[in-house]
Coordinates of C-alpha atoms in Angstrom, one line a residue:
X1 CA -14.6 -3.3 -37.7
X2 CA -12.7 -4.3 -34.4
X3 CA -13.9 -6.6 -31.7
X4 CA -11.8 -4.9 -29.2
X5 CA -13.6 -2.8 -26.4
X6 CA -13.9 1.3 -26.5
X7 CA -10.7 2.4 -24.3
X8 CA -13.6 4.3 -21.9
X9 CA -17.1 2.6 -21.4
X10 CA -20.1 4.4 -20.5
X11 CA -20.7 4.1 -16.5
X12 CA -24.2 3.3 -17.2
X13 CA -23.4 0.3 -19.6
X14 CA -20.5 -1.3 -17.0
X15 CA -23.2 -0.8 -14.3
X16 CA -25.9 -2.7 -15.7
X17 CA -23.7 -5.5 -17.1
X18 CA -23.0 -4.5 -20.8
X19 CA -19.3 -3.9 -20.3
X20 CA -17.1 -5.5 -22.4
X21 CA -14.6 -7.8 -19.3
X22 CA -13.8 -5.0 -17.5
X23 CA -16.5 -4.8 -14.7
X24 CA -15.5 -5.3 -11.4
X25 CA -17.4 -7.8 -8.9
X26 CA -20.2 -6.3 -6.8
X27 CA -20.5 -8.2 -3.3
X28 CA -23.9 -9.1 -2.1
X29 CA -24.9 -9.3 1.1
X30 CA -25.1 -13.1 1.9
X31 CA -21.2 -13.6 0.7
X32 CA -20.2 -10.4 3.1
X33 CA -22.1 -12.4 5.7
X34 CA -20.0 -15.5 4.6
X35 CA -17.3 -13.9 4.3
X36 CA -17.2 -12.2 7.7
X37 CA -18.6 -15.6 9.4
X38 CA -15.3 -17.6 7.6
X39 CA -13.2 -14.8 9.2
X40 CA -14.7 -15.0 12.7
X41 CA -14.1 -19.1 12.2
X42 CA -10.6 -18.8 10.9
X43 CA -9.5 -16.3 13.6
X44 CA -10.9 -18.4 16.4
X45 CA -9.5 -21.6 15.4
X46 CA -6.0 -20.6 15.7
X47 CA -6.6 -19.1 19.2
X48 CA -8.0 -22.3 20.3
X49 CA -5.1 -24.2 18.7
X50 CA -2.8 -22.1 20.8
X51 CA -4.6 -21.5 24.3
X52 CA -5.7 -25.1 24.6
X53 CA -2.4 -27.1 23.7
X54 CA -4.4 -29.4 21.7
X55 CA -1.0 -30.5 20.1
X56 CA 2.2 -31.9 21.8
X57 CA 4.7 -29.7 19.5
X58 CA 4.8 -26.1 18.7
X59 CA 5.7 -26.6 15.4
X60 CA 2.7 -28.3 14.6
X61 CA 0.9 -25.5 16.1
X62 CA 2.5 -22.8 14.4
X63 CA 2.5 -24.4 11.3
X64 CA -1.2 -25.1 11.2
X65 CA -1.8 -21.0 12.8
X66 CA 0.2 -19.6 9.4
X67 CA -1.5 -22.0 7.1
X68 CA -5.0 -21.1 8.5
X69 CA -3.3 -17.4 8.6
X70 CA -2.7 -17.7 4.6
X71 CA -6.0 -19.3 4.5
X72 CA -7.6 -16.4 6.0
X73 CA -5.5 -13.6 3.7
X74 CA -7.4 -15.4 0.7
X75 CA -11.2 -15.4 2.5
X76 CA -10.6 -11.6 2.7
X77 CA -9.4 -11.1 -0.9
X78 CA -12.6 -13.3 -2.4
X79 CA -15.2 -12.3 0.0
X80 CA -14.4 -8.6 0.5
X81 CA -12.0 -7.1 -2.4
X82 CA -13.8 -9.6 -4.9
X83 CA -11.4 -11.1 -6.5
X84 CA -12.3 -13.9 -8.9
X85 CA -10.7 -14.6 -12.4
X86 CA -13.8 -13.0 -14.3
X87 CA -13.6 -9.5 -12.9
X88 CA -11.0 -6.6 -14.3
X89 CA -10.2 -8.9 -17.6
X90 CA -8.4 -11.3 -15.1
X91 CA -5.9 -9.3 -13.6
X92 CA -7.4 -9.1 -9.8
X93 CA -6.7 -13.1 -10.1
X94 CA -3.2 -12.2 -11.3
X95 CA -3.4 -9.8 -8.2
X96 CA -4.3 -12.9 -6.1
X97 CA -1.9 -15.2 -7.5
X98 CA 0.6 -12.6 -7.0
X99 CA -0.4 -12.3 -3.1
X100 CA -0.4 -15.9 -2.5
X101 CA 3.5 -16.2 -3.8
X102 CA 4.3 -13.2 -1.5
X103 CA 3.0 -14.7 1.7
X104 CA 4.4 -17.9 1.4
X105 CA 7.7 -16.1 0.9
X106 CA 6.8 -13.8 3.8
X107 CA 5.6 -16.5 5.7
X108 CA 8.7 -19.5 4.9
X109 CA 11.3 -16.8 5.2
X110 CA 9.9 -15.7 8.7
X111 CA 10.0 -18.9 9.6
X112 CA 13.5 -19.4 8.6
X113 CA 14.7 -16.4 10.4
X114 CA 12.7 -17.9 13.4
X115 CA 14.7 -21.1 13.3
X116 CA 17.9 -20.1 12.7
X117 CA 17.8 -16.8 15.1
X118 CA 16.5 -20.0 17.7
X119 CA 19.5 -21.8 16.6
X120 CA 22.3 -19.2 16.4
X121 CA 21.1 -16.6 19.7
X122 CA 19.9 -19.2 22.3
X123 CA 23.2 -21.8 22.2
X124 CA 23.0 -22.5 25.7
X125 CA 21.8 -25.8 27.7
X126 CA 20.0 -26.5 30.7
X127 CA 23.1 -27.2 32.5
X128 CA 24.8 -23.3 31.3
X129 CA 22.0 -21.8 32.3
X130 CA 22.1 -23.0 36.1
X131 CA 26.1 -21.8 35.9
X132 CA 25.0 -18.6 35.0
X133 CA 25.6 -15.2 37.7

């Protein structure tokens, strides 16, 4: 005898919650609620970060918009693809895990490119500018 699951389950058995680790999570209606009412929060918060100049330094201000940004990308992977580390035998949190490395890369190396296209294209000073025709 083997302990391994059947390679195809019965619909009816991964429905009602005899599957053996390969069901996928089934939203209810309070977490789509919670999950829309985080988004609505974690889209508004940024806007007031930037239209109200509550910091001094744009950098503080961008930084906090992409980290509420990566923040966000998360909300929406738990709340509406239902990702957790019991569903699909653990690989949607492999999927999430994976996600989370490509926007920081996505994210850092934008913001490199930012800096140093800032640095490199945009050389001139004050004083150059008034010089210029």
């Amino acid at each position: 005898m083997s302990s391994q699951a059947p390679a195809h389950e019965d619909a009816h058995e991964a429905h009602h919650g005899h599957s053996h680790g390969h069901q996928a999570g089934h939203g209810t209606f309070r977490s789509y609620m919670m999950g829309f009412a985080l988004s609505v929060v974690l889209t508004a918060i940024p806007f007031w970060l930037v239209m109200s100049g509550v910091f001094a330094s744009p950098a503080v201000t961008a930084v906090l918009v992409m980290a509420i940004g990566a923040v966000q990308i998360v909300v929406h992977m738990v709340f509406f693809l239902h990702m957790n580390p019991r569903s699909e035998g653990g690989w949607t949190m492999m999927a999430l895990i994976f996600t989370i490395i490509i926007v920081a890369i996505a994210l850092s190396g934008s913001l490199w490119v930012m800096h140093h296209l800032n640095s490199n294209m945009m050389p001139m000073s004050p004083e150059m500018m008034k010089n210029m025709p």
